[in-house]
mmCIF file of C-alpha atoms in Angstrom:
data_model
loop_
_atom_site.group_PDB
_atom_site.id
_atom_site.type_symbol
_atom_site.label_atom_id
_atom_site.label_comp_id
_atom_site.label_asym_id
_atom_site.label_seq_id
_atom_site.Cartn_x
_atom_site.Cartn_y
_atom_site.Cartn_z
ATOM 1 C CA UNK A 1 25.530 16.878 23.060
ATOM 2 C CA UNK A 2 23.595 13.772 24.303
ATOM 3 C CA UNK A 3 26.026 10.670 24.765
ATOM 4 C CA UNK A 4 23.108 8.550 23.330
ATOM 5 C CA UNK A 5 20.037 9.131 21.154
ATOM 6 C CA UNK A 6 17.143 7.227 20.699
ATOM 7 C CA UNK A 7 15.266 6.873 17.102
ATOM 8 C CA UNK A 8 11.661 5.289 16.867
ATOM 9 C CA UNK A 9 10.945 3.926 13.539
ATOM 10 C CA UNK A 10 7.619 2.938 12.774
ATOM 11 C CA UNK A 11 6.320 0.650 9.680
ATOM 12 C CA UNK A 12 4.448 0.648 6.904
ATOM 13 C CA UNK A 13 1.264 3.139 7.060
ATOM 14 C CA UNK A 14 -1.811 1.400 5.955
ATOM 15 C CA UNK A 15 -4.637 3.730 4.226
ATOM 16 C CA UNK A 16 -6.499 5.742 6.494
ATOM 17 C CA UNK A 17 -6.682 3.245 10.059
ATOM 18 C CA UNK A 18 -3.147 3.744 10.305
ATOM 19 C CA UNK A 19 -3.115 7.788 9.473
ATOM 20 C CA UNK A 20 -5.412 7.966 12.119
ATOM 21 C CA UNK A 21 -3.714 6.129 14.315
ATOM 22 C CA UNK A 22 -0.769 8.167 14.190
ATOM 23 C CA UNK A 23 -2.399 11.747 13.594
ATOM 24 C CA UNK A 24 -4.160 10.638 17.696
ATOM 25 C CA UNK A 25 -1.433 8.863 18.867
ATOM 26 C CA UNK A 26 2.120 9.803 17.382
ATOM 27 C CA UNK A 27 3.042 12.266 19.525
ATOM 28 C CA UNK A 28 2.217 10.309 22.948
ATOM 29 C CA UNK A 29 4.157 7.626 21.857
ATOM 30 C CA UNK A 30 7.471 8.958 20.729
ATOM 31 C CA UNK A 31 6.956 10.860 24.366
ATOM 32 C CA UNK A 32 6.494 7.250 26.029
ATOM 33 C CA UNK A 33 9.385 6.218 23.988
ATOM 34 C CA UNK A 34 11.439 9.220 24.992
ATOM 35 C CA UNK A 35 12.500 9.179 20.955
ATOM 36 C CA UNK A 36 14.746 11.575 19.915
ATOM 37 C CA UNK A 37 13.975 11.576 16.407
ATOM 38 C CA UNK A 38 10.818 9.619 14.639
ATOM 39 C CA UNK A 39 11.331 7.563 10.837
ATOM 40 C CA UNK A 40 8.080 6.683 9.427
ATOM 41 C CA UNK A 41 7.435 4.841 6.199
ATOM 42 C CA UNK A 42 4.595 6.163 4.576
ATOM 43 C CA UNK A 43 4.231 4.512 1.007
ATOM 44 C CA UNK A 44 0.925 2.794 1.978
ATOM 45 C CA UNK A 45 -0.791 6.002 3.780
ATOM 46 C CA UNK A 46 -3.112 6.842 0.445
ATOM 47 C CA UNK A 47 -5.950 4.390 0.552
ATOM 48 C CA UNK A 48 -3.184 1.243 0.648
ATOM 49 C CA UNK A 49 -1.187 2.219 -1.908
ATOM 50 C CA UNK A 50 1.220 5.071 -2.432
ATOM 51 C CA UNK A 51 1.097 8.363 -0.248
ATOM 52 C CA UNK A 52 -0.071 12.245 -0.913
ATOM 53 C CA UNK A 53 1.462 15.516 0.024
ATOM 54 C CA UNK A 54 -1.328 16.342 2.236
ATOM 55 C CA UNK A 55 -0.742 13.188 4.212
ATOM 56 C CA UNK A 56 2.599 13.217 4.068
ATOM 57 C CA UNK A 57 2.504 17.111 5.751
ATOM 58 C CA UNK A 58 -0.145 15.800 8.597
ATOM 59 C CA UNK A 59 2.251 12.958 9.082
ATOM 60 C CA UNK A 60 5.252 15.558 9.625
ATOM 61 C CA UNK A 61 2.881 17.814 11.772
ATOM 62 C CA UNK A 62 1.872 14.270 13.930
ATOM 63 C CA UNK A 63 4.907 14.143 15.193
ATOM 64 C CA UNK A 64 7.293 12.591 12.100
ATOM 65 C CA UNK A 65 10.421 13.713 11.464
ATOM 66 C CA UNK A 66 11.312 11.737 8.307
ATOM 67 C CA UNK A 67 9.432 9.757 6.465
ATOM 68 C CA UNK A 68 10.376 6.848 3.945
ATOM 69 C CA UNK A 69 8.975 4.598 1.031
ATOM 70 C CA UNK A 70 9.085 1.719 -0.997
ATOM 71 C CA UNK A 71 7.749 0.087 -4.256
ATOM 72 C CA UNK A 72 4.320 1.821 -4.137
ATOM 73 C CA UNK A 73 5.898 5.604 -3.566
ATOM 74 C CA UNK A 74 4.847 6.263 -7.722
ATOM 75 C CA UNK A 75 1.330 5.472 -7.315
ATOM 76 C CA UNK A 76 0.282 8.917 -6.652
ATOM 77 C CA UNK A 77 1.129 10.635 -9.386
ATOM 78 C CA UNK A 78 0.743 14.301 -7.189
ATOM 79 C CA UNK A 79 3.771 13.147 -4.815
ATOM 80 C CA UNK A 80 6.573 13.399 -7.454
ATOM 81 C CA UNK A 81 6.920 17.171 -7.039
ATOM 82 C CA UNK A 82 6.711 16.640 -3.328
ATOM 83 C CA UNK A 83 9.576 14.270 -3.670
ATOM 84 C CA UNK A 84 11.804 16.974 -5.036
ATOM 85 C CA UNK A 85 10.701 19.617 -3.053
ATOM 86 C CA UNK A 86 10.571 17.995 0.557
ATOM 87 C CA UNK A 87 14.104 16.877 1.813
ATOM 88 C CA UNK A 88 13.042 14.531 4.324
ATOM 89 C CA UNK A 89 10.507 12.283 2.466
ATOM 90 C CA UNK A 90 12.650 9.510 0.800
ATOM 91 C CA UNK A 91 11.932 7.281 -2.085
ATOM 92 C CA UNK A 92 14.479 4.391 -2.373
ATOM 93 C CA UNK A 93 17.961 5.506 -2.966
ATOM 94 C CA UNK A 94 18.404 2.819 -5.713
ATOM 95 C CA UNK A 95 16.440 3.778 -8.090
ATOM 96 C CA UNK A 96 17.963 4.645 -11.330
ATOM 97 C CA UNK A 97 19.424 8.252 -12.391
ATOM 98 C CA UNK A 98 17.068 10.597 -13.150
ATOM 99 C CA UNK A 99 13.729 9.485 -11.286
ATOM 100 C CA UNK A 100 12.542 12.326 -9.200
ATOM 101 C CA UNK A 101 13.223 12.766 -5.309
ATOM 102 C CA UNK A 102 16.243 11.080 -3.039
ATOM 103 C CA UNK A 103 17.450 8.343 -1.662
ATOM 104 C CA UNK A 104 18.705 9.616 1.793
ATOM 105 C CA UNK A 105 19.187 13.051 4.084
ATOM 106 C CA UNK A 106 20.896 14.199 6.943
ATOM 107 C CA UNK A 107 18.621 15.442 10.125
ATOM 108 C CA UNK A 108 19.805 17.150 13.485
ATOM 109 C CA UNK A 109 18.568 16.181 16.484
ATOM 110 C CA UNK A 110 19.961 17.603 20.114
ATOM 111 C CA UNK A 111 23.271 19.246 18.100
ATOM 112 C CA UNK A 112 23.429 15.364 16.214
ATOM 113 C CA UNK A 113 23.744 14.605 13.288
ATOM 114 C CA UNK A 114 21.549 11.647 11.739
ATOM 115 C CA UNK A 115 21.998 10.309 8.457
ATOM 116 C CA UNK A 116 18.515 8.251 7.477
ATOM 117 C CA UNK A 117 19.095 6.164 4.303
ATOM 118 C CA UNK A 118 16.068 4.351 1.900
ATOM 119 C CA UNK A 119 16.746 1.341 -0.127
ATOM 120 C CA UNK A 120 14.420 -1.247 -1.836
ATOM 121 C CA UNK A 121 15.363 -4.922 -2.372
ATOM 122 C CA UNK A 122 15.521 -7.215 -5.530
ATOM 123 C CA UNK A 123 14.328 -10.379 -4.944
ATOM 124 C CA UNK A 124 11.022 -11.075 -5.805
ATOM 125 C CA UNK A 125 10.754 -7.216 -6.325
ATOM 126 C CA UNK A 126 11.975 -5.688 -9.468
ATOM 127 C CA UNK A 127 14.890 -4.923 -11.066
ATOM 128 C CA UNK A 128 16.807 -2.000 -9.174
ATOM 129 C CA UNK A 129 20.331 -0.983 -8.921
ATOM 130 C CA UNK A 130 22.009 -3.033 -6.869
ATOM 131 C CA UNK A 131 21.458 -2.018 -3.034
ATOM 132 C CA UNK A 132 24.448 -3.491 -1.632
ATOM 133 C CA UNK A 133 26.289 -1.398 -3.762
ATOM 134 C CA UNK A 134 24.869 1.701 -3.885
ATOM 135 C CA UNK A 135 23.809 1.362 -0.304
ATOM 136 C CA UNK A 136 27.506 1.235 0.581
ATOM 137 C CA UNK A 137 28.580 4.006 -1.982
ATOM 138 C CA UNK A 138 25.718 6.031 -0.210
ATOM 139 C CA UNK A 139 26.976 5.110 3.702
ATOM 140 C CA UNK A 140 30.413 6.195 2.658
ATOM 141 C CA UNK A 141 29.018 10.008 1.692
ATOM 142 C CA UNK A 142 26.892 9.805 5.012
ATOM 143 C CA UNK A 143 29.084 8.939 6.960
ATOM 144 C CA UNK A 144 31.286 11.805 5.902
ATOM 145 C CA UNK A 145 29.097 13.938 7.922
ATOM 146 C CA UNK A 146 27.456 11.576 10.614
ATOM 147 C CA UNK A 147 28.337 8.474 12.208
ATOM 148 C CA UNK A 148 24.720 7.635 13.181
ATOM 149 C CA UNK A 149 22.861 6.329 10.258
ATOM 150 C CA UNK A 150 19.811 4.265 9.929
ATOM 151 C CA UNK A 151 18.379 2.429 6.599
ATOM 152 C CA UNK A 152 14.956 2.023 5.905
ATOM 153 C CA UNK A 153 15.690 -1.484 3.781
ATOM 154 C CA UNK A 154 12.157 -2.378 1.796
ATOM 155 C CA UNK A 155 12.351 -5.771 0.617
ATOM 156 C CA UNK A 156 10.603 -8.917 0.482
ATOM 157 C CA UNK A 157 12.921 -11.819 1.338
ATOM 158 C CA UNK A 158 14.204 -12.004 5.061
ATOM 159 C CA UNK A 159 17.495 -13.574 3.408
ATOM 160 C CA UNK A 160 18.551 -10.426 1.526
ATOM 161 C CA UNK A 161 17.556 -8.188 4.405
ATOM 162 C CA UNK A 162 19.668 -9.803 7.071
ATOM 163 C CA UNK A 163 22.566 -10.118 3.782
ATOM 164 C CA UNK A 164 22.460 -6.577 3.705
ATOM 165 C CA UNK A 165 22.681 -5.849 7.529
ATOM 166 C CA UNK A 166 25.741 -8.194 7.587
ATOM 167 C CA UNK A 167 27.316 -6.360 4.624
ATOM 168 C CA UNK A 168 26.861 -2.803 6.229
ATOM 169 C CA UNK A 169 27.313 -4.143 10.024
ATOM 170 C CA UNK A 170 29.787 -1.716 11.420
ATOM 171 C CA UNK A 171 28.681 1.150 9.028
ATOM 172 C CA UNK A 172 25.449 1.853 10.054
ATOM 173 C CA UNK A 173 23.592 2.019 13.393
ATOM 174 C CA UNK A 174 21.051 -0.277 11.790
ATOM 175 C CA UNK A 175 18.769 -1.835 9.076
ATOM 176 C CA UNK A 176 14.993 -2.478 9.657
ATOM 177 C CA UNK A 177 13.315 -4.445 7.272
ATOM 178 C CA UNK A 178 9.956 -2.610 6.085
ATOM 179 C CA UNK A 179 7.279 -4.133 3.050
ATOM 180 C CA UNK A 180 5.766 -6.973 4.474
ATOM 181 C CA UNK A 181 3.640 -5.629 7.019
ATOM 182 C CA UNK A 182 4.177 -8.575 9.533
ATOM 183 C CA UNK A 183 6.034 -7.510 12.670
ATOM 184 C CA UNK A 184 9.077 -9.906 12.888
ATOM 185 C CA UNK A 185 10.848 -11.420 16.307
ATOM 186 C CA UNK A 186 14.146 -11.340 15.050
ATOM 187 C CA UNK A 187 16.036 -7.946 16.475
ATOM 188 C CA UNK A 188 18.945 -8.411 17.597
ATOM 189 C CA UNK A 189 22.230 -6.472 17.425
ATOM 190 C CA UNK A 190 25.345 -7.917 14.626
ATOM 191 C CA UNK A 191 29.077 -8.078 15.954
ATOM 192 C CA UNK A 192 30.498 -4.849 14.792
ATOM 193 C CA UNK A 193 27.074 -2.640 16.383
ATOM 194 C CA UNK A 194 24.591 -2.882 13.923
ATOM 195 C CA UNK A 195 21.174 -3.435 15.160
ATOM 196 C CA UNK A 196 18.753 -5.227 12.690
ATOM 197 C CA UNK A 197 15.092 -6.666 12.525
ATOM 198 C CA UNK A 198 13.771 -8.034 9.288
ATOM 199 C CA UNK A 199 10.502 -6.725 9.410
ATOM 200 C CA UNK A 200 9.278 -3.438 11.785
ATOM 201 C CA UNK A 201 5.457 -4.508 10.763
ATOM 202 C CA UNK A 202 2.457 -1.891 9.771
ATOM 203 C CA UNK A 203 0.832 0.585 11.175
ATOM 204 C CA UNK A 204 -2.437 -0.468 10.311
ATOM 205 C CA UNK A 205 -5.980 -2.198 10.465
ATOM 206 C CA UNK A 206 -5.352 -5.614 12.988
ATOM 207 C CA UNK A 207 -8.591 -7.225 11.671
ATOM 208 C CA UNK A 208 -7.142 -7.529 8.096
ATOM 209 C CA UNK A 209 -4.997 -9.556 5.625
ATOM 210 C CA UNK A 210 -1.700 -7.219 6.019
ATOM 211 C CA UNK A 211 -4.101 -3.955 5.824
ATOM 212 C CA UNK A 212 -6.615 -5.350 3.442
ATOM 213 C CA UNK A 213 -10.507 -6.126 3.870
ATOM 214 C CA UNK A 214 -10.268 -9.830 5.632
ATOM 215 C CA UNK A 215 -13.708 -10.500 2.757
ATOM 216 C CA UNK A 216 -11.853 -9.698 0.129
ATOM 217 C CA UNK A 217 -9.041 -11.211 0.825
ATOM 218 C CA UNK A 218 -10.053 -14.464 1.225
ATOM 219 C CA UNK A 219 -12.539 -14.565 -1.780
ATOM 220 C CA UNK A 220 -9.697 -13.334 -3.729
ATOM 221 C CA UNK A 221 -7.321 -16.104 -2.433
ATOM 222 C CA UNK A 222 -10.106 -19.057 -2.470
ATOM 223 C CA UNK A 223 -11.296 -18.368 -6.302
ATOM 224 C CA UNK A 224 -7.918 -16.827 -7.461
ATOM 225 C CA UNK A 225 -10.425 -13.879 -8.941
ATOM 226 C CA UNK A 226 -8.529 -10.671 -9.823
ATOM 227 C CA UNK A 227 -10.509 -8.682 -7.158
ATOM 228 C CA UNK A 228 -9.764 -4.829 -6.131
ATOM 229 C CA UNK A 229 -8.348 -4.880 -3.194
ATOM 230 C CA UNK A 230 -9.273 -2.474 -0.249
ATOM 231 C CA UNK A 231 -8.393 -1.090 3.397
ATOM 232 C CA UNK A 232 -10.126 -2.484 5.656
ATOM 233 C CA UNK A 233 -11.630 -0.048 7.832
ATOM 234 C CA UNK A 234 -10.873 -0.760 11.740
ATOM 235 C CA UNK A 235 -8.953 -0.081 14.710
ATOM 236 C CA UNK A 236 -5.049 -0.062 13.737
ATOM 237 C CA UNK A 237 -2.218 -0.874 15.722
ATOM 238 C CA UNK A 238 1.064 0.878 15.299
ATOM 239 C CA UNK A 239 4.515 -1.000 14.797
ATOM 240 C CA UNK A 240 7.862 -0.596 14.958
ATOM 241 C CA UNK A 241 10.907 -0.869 16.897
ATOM 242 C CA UNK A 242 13.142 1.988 19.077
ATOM 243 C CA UNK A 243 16.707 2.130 19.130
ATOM 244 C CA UNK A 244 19.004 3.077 21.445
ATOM 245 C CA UNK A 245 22.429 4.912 19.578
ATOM 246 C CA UNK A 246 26.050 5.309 21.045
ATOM 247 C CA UNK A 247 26.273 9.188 19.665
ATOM 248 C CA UNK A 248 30.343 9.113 19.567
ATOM 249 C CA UNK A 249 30.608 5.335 18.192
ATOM 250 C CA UNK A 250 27.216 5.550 16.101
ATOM 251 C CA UNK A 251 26.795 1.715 17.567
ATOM 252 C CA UNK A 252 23.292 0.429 18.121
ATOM 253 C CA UNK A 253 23.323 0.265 22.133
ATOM 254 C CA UNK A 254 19.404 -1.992 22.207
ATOM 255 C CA UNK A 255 17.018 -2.801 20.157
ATOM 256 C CA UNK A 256 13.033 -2.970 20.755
ATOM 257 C CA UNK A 257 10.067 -3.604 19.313
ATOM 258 C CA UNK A 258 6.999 -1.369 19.874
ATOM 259 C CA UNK A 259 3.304 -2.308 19.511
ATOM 260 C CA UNK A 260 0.573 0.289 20.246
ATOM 261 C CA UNK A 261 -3.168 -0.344 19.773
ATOM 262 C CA UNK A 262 -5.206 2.530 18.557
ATOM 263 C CA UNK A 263 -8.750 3.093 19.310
ATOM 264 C CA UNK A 264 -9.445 4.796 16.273
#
């Protein structure tokens, strides 16, 4: 057994500029990154806006080895079986009793065992169970069969992010802060071993309004018009951050963000 693992996760996964970038390029990086095990959040690989089980499969054949949602994860209505079926794609853990899928799972990589947790936040989000609480009810059952555990926290405010990071520091080997698609310069490491960033970013188009067509998005915005949307279609970038993980302590050892330009 390895005295330290190191787990790249990657952010949101923007239509099909950011597929692409990671069908070409997944593999080479988590090499580069010598990454032990690969978390991918892939809510937004489906044109923008909720993911398949077709992508999701050539996103586990790229190279990922768990991948993780958010709000949009119910937009395709063909993923709900997949969410059932498929123990390592992860809808928010949050949700009420009785939605389909889970909210966490337990992977091995090099004889260790990883917990990788999914929670959504409240504010200026919707009404969900509490994540602080069922995030730490959640840990607790984790951690009952691995100490190294990371969360997948999708949320929109950068206060109840770092909140929760502070709540679970000790607990977990860390929270990264997925939804807003903007790559944040926050990481850092909390007291008791935590290591945190409030946003990872997107794996997505760079010429674009957080994925969308730049057009679009600013006729939308200058005439407040209820426009559609849509991906705009050029070369992505992929985001995220790679974390090094005291196996024996399941304390975040570094933290660092990763940027990769795609030429697809």
């Amino acid at each position: 057994m390895p005295d330290k693992i190191t787990v790249l996760l990657l952010g949101d996964v923007f239509g099909q500029p950011g597929c692409r970038a990671l069908f070409v390029g997944l593999k080479s990086l988590a090499k580069e990154c010598r990454a032990d095990l690969v978390v991918v959040n892939g809510e937004n690989a489906a044109d923008g806006f909720g993911i398949t089980p077709e992508i999701a499969d050539r996103l586990f054949a790229s190279g990922a080895d768990v991948l993780t949602s958010g709000n949009h994860i119910w937009q395709k209505r063909e993923i709900l079986p997949f969410l059932d079926s498929q123990e390592r794609m992860l809808r928010p853990g949050n949700y009420p009793p009785g939605v389909p899928g889970h909210g966490s799972c337990i992977v091995e990589v090099k004889g260790v065992k990883v917990g990788v947790l999914n929670l959504q936040g409240r504010l200026r989000m919707g009404d969900l169970d509490c994540p602080f609480r069922v995030g730490a009810d959640m840990v607790r059952k984790l951690r009952e069969k691995a100490k190294v555990i990371v969360v997948d926290f999708h949320a929109e405010a950068p206060e109840e992010k770092e909140a929760l990071a502070f709540y679970l520091d000790g607990q977990v080997s860390s929270v990264t802060g997925t939804h807003t698609h903007v790559q944040t310069a926050d990481e850092r490491i909390y007291p008791k071993g935590t290591a945190y960033i409030s946003d990872i970013g997107m794996t997505g188009p760079v010429d674009s309004v957080i994925g969308c067509d730049m057009e679009i998005s600013l006729r939308r915005s200058a005439t407040q018009m209820p426009l559609k949307m849509e991906v705009s279609d050029t070369p992505a970038a992929i985001q995220g951050v790679k974390i090094e993980i005291d196996v024996a302590s399941g304390k975040a050892l570094s933290i660092e963000r990763v940027v990769k330009h795609s030429l697809v």
